[in-house]
Short mmCIF file of C-alpha atoms in Angstrom, two decimals:
data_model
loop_
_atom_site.label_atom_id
_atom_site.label_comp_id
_atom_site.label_asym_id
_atom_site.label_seq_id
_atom_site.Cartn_x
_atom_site.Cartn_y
_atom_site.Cartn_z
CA UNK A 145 41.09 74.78 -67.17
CA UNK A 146 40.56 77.13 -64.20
CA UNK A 147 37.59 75.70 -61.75
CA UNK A 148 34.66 77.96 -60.14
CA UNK A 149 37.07 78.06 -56.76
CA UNK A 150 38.32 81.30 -56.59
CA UNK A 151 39.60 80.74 -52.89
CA UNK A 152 41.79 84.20 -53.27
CA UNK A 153 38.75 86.21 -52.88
CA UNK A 154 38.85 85.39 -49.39
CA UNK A 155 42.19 83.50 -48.35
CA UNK A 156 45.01 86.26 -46.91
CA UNK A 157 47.43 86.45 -48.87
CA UNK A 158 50.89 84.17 -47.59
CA UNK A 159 52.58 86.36 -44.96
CA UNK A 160 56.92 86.12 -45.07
CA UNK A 161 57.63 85.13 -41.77
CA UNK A 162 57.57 81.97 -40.38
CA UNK A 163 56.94 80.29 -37.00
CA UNK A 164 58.87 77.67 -35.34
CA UNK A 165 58.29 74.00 -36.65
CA UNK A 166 56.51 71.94 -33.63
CA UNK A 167 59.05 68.79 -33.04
CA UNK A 168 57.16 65.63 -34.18
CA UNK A 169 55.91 63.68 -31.25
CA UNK A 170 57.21 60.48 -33.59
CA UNK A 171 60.37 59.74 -31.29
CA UNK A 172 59.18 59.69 -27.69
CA UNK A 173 56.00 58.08 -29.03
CA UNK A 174 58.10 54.62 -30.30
CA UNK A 175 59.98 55.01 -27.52
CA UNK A 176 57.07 54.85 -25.22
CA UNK A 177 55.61 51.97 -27.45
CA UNK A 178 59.45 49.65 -26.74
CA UNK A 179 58.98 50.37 -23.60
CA UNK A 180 55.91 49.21 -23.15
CA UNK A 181 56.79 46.10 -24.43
CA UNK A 182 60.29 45.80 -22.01
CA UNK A 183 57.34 46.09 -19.43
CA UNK A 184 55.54 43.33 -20.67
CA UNK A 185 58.86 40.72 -21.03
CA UNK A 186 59.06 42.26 -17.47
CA UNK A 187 56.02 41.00 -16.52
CA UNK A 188 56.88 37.58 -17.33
CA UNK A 189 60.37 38.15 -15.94
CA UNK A 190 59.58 38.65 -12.27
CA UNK A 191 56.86 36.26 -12.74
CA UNK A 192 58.95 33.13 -13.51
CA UNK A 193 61.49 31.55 -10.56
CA UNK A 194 63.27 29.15 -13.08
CA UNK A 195 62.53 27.33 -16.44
CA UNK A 196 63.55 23.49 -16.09
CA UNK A 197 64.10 20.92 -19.37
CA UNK A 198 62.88 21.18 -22.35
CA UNK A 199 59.06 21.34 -21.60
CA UNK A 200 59.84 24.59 -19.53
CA UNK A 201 62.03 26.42 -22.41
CA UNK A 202 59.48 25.98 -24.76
CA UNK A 203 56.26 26.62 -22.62
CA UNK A 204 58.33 30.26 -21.14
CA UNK A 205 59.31 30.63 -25.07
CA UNK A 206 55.64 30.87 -25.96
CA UNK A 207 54.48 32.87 -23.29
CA UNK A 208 56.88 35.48 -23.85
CA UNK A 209 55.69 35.38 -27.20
CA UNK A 210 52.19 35.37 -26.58
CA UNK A 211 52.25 38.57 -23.97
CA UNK A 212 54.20 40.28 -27.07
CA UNK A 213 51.44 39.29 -29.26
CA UNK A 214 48.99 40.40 -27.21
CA UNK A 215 50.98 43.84 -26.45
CA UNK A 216 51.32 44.18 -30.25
CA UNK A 217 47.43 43.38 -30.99
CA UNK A 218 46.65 46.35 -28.87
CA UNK A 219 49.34 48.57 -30.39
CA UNK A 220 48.22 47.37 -33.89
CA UNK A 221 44.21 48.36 -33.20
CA UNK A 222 45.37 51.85 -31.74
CA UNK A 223 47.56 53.16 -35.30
CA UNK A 224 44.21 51.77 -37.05
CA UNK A 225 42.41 54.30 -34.83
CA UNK A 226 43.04 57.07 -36.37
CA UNK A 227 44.36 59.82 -33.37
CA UNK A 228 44.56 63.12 -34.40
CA UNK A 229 47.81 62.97 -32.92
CA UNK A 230 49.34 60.53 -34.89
CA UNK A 231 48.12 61.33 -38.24
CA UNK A 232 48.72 65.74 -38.78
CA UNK A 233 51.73 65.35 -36.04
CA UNK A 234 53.72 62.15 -37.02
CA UNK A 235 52.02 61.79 -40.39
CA UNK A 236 49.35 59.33 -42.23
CA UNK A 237 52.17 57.37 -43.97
CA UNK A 238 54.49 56.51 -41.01
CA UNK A 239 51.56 55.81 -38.92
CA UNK A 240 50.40 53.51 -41.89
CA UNK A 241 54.53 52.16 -42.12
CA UNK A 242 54.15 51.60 -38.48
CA UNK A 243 51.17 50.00 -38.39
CA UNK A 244 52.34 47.12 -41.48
CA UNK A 245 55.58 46.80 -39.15
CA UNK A 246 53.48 46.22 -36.19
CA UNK A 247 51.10 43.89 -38.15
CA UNK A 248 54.20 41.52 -39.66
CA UNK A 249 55.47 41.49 -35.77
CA UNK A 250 52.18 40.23 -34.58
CA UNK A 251 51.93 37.49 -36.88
CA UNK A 252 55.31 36.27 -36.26
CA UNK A 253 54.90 36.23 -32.75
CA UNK A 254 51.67 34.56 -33.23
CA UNK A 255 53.16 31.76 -35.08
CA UNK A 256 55.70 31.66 -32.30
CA UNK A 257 53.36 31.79 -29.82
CA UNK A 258 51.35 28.71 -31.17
CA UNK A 259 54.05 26.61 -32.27
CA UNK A 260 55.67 26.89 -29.15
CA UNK A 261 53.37 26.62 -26.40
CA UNK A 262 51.68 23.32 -28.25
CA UNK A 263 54.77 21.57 -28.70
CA UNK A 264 55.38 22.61 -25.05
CA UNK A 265 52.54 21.46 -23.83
CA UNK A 266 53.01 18.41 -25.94
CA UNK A 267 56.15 17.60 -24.64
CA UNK A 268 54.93 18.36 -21.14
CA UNK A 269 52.30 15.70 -20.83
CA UNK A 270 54.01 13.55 -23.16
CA UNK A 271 51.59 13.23 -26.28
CA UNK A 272 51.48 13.63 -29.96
CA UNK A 273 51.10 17.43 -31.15
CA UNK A 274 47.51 16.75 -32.76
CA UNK A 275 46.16 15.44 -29.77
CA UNK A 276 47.64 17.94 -27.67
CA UNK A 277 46.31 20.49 -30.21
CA UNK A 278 43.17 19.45 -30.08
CA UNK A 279 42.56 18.90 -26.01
CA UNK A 280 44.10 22.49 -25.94
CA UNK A 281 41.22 23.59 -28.35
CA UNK A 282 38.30 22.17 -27.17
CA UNK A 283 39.03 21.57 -23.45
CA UNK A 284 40.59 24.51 -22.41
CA UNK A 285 38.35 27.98 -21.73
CA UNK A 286 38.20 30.59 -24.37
CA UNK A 287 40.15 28.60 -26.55
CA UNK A 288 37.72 28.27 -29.20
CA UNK A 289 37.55 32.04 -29.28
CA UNK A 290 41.21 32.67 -29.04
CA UNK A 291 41.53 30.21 -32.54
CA UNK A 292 38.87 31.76 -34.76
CA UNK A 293 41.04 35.00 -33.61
CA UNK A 294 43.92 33.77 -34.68
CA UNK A 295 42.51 32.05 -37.93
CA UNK A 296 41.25 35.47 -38.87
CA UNK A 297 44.60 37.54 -37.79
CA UNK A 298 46.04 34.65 -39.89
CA UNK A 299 43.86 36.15 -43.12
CA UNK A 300 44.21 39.48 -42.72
CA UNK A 301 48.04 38.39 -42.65
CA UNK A 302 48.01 36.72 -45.81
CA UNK A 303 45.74 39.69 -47.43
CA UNK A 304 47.99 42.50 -46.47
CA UNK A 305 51.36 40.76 -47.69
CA UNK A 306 52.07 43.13 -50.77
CA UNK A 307 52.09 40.12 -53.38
CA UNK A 308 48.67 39.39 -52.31
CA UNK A 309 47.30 42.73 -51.98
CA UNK A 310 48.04 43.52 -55.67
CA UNK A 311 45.47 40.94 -56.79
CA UNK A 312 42.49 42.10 -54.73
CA UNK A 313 40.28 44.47 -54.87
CA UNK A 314 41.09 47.48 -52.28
CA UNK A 315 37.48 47.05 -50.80
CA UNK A 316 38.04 43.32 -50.34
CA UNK A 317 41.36 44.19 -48.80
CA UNK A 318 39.53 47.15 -46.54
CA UNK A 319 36.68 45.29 -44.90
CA UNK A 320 38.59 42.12 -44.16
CA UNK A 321 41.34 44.34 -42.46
CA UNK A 322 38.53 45.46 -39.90
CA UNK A 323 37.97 42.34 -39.24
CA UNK A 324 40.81 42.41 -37.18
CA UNK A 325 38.76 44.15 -34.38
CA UNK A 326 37.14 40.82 -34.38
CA UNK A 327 40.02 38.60 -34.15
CA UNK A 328 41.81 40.91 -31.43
CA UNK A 329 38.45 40.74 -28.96
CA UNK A 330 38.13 36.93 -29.84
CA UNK A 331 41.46 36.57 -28.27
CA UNK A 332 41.20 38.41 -25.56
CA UNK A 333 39.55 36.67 -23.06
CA UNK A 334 42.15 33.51 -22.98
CA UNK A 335 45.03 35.91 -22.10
CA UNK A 336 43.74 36.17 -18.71
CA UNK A 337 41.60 33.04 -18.16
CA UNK A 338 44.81 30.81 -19.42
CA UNK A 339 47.45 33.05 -18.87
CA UNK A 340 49.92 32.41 -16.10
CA UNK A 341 51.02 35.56 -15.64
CA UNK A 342 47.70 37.18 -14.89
CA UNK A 343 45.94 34.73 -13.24
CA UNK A 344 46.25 35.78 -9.05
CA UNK A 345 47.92 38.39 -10.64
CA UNK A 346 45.42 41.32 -9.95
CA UNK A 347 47.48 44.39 -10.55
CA UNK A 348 48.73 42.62 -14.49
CA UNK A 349 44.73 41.84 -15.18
CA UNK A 350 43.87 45.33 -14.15
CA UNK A 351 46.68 46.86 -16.41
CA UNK A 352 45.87 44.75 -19.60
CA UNK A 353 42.03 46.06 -19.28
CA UNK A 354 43.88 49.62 -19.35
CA UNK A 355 45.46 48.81 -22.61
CA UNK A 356 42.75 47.43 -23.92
CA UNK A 357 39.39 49.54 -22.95
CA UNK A 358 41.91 52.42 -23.94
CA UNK A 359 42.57 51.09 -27.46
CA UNK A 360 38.70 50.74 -27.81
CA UNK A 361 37.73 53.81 -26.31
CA UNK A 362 40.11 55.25 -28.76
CA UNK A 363 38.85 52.90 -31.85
CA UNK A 364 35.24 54.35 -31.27
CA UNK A 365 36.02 57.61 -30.71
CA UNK A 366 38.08 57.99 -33.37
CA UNK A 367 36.73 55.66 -35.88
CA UNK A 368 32.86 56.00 -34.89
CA UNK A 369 31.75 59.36 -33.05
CA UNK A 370 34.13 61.81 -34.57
CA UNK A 371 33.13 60.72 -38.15
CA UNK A 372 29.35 60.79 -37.30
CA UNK A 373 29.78 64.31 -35.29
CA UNK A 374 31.12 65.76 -38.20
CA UNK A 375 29.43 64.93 -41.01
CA UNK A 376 26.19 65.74 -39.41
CA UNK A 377 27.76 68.81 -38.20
CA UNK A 378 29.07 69.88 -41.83
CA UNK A 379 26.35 68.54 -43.72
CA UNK A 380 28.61 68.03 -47.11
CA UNK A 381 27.66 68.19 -50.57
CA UNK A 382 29.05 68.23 -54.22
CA UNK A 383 29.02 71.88 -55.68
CA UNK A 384 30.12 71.22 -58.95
CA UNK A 385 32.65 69.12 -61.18
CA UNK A 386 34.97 70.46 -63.47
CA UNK A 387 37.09 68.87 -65.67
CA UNK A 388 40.63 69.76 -65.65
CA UNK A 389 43.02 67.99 -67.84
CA UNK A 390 42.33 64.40 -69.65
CA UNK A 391 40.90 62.25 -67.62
CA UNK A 392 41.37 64.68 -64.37
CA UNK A 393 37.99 66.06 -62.39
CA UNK A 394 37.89 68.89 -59.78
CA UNK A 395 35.12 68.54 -57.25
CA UNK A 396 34.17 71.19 -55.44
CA UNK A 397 32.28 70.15 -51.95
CA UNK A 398 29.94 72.64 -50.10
CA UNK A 399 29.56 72.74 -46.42
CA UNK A 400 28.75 74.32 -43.13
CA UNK A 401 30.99 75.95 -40.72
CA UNK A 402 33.88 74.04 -42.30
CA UNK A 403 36.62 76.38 -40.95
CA UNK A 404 36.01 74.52 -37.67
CA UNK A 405 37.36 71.47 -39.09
CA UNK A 406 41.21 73.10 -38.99
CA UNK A 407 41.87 71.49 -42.17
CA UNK A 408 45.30 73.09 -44.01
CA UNK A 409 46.73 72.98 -47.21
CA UNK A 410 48.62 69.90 -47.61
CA UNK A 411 46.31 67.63 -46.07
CA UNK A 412 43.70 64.97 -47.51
CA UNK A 413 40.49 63.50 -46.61
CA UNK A 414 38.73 60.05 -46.88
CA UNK A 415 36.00 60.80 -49.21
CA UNK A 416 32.70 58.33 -49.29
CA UNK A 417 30.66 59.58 -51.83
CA UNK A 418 27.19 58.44 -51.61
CA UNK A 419 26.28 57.91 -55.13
CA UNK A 420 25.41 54.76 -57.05
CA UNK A 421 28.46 52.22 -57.15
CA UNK A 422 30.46 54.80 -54.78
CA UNK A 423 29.28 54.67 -51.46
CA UNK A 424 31.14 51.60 -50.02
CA UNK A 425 34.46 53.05 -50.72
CA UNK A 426 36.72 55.28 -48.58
CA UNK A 427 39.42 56.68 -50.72
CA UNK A 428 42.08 59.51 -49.73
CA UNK A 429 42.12 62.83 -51.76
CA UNK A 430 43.92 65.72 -51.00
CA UNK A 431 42.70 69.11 -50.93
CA UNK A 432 43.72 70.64 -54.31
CA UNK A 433 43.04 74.28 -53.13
CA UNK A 434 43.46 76.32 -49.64
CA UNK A 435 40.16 75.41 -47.56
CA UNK A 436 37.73 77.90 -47.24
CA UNK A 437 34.23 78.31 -44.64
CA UNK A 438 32.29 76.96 -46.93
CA UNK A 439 33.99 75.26 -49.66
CA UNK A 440 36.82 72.48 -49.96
CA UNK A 441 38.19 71.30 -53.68
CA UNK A 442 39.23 67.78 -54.37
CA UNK A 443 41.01 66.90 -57.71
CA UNK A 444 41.24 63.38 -59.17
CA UNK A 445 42.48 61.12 -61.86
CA UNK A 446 41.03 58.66 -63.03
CA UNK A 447 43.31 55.76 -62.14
CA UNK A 448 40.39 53.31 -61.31
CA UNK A 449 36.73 52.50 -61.12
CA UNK A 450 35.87 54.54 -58.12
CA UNK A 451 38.44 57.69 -59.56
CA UNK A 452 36.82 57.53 -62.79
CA UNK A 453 33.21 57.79 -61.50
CA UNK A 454 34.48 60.85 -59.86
CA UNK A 455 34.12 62.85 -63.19
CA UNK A 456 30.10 61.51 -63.02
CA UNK A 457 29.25 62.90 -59.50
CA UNK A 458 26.07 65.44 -59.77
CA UNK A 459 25.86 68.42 -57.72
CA UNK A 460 23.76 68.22 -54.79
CA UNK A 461 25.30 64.49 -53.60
CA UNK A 462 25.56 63.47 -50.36
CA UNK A 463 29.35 62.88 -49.37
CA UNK A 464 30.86 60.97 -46.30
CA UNK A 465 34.12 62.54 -45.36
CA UNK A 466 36.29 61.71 -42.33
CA UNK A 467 39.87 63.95 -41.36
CA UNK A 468 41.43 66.20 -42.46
CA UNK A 469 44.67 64.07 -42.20
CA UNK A 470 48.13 64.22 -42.95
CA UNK A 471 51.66 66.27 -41.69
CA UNK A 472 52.78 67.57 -44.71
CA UNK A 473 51.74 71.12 -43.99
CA UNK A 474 53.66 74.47 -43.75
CA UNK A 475 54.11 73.95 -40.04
CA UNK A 476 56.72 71.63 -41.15
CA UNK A 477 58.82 74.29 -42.67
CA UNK A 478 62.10 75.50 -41.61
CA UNK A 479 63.78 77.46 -43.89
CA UNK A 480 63.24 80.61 -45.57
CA UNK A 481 63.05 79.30 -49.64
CA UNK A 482 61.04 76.39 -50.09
CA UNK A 483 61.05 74.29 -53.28
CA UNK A 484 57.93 72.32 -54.10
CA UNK A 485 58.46 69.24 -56.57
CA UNK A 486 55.16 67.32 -57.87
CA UNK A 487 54.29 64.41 -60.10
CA UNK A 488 51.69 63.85 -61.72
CA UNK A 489 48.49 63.90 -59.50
CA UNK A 490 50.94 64.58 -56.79
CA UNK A 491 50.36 68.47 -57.89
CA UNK A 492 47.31 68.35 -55.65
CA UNK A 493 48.90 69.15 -52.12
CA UNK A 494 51.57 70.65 -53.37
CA UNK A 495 48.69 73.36 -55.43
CA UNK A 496 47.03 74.24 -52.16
CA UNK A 497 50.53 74.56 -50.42
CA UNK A 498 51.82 76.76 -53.40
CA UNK A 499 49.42 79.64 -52.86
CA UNK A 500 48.90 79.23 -48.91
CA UNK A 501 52.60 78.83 -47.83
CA UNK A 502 54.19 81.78 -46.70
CA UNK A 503 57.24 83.41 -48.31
CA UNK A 504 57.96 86.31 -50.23
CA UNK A 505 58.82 86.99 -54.16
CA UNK A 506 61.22 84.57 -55.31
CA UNK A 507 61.18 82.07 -52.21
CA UNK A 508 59.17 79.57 -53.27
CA UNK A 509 59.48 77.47 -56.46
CA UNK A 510 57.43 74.54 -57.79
CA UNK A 511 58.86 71.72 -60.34
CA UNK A 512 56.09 70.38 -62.12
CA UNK A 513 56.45 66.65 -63.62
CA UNK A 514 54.37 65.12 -66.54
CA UNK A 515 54.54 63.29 -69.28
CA UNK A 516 52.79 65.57 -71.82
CA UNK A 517 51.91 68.80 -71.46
CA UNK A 518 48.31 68.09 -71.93
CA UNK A 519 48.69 66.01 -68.40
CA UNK A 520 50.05 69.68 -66.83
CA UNK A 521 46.37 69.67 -64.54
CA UNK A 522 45.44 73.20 -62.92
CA UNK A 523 48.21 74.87 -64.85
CA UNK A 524 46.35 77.82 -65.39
CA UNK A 525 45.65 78.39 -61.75
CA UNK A 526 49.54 77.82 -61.19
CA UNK A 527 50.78 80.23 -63.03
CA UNK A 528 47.84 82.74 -62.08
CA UNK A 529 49.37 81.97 -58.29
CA UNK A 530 53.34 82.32 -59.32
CA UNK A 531 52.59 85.68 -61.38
CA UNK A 532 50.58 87.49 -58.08
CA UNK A 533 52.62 85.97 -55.24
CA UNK A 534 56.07 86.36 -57.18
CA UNK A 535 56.79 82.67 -57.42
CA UNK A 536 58.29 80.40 -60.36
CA UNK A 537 56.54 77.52 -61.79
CA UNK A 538 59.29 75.11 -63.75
CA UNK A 539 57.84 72.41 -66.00
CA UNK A 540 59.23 68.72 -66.56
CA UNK A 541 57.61 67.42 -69.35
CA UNK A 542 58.82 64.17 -71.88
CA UNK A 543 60.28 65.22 -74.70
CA UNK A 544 58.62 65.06 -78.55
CA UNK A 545 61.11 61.49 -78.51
CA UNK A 546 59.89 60.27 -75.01
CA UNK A 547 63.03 61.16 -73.48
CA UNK A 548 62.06 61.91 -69.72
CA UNK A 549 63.75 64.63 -67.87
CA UNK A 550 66.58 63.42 -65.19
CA UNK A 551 65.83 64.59 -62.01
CA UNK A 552 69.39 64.14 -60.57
CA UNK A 553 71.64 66.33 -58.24
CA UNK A 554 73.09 68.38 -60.82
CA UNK A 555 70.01 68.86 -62.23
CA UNK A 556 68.59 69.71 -59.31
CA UNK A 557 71.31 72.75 -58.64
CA UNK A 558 70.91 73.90 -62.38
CA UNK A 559 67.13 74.78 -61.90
CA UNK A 560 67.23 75.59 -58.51
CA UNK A 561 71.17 76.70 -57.67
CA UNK A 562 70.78 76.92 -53.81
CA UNK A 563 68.69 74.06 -53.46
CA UNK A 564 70.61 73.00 -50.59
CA UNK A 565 68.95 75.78 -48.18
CA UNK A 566 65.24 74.97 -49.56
CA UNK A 567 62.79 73.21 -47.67
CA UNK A 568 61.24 70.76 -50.03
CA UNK A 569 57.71 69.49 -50.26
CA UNK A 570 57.69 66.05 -52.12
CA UNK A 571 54.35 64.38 -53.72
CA UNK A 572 54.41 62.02 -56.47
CA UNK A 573 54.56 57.94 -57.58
CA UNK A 574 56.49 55.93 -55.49
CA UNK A 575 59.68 55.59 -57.67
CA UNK A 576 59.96 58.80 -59.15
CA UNK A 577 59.26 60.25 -54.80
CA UNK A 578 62.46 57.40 -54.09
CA UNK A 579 64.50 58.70 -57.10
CA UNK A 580 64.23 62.32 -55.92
CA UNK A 581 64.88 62.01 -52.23
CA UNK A 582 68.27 60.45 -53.30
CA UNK A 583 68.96 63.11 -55.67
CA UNK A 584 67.76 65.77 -53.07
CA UNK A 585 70.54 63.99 -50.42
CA UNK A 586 73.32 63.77 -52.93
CA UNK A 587 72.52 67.95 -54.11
CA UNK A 588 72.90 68.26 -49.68
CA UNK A 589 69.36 68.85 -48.72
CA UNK A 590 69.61 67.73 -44.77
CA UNK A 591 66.64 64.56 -44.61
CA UNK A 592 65.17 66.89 -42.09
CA UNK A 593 63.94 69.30 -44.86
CA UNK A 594 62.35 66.87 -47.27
CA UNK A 595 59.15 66.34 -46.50
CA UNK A 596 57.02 63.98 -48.34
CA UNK A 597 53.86 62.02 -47.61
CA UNK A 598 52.54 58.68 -49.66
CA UNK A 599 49.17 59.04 -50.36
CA UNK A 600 48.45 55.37 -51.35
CA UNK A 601 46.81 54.38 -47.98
#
């Protein structure tokens, strides 16, 4: 079961102290992000003398809406842009909650936007709303761009909704969500050709370039360059593959210098491996081992096409890889014991963090969750890790009857009595990660000392 990774050889071994957790940059950052957009209602605030009849509440309606929009289009772009920052400080998961918030705000007040300002304008020069629709369309400038924008921030809409999403494909899903790029510079150019509130309005034109040239620079930096710089810089390659369970793989990835990437236990990657059927897909894997100058380990289940071919790779191929991302490192500690709970595939963080973490004998324990014990992947190397660092490794597994083991409260305090003082590190499927933070609550674990990170991106 064990792979050809023996990162002990040359990883220290996990020290007891501990250093102060850095505060996440989360709070200030939303709060910078309202008030951003108080400054834009602002903008239209000191801009307007007085809104008369009907015509007037709907047309100042829509524009409110619309500088919101266009506030939020720029906000949306920037959490795609992957910022350092934001994903290993506030986390890939609340960037990603963030950025579906963000995305269901800018199509509402897109809808607003439209609706209102046409049936303003409508009412305004006293026409039918198709007409108006159309003279607005075709007559005014950048209009035609500003409405394939919004036609394709309308798809990506209707793509991301979750009911939808289950029915496509993830690649179908991925490359129509950069179209939004598209759709955001489309509809760029009518905010300040038709927009009252920056035309003769130098100082609001020269701010709204700000925002956006920033978002971009950020978008190729980010997105583009930093990518490119490191993959050429790293130059990685599949090692080996090892199988580790059924229908689990370990791959082992060889590369230069790879200490300078400052990846840590806990985090993932976005893999791309360049292989037949592969290579146009980006899919998240976490490091399943400590990082090391030369080597990184992946481990996968097969849950899907692309997962499955994993187990197929050949040493020597080519591999795309962009991070590392992700918060849910041992800088996020705060207590002495820590308590480690995985499920199923989930092990993989919480594996890497197990050895690396520091803590002496008998302050860190991992609960293990599977169905069989055949499922138990890289339990070898876990108890191997428990047995030198003076650890304990506790096993949920279904019973002979498929009874499932109930992770509540009480259970909770029976395995792990003072589980109340742990920090605890949280990776597994959606329900059982929802059952266990309320069970971790109720056993009085403060919220500030679970820390858990989705990994379905």
């Amino acid at each position: 079961m064990t792979t050809m990774y023996d990162e002990r050889a040359t990883a220290p071994r996990p020290t007891h102290g501990r250093k102060r957790p850095r505060p996440s940059p989360a709070g200030p950052l939303l709060a910078l992000l309202w008030a951003g957009a108080a400054a834009v209602v602002a903008l239209w605030w000191f801009d307007t003398r007085s809104v008369v009849g009907l015509a007037g509440w709907l047309t100042d309606a829509g524009r409110i809406a619309g500088l919101l929009c266009g506030y939020s289009c720029a906000v949306l772009v920037a959490l795609m842009a992957r910022v350092p920052l934001l994903e290993r400080r506030v986390g890939s998961d609340r960037v990603a909650r963030w950025h579906a918030m963000a995305g269901r705000y800018t199509v509402c007040l897109l809808v607003a936007h439209v609706t209102l300002i046409l049936f303003g304008y409508a009412a305004q020069d006293g026409s039918g709303i198709v007409r108006e629709t159309l003279s607005i369309v075709l007559d005014y400038p950048d209009m035609l761009k500003a409405t394939a924008g919004t036609v394709i921030l309308f798809a990506v809409g209707i793509v991301s909704a979750r009911a939808v999403r289950r029915r496509v494909s993830h690649e179908f899903w991925y490359y129509l969500h950069l179209l939004t790029y598209a759709a955001v510079f489309l509809a760029f150019f009518h905010q300040l050709s038709l927009g009252s509130d920056f035309v003769g309005n130098p100082l609001a034109q020269a701010a709204w370039y700000v925002l956006y040239l920033g978002t971009a620079a950020l978008v190729v930096w980010y997105r583009l360059l930093a990518p490119v710089r490191l993959n050429l810089r790293h130059k990685l390659r599949v090692e080996s593959v090892h199988r580790e369970a059924p229908g689990v793989f370990s791959v082992v990835v060889r590369g230069d210098h790879l200490e300078e990437m400052g990846a840590q236990s806990g985090q993932f990657f976005r893999w791309r491996f360049l292989a037949d059927g592969m290579r146009w897909t980006s899919t998240p894997y976490s490091l399943s081992a400590p990082p090391r100058p030369d080597l990184l380990r992946i481990t996968v289940k097969a849950l899907g096409d692309h997962s499955a071919s994993v187990g197929l790779l050949r040493p020597g191929t080519r591999v795309w890889a962009e991070g590392p991302y992700g918060s849910m490192t041992a800088e996020r500690r705060t207590s002495r014991k820590v308590l480690m709970i995985a499920g199923g595939v989930g092990i993989t963080p919480l594996r890497a963090l197990f050895e690396s973490i520091p803590g002496g004998p008998g302050e860190v324990t991992l609960l293990y969750r599977a169905r069989t014990p055949e499922d138990l992947a890289l339990g070898a190397e876990l108890e191997s890790i428990a047995q030198w660092r003076g650890a304990r490794v506790l096993y949920a597994v279904n019973g002979a009857d498929g009874s499932r083991p109930q992770f509540t409260a009480e259970a909770l305090r029976a395995s792990v009595p003072d589980v109340a003082g742990h920090d605890v590190y949280l990776c597994g499927p959606p329900a059982m990660a929802r059952d266990l933070y309320a069970a971790l609550r109720t056993a009085g674990v403060p919220d500030r000392r679970i820390h858990h990170e989705s990994f379905e991106l």
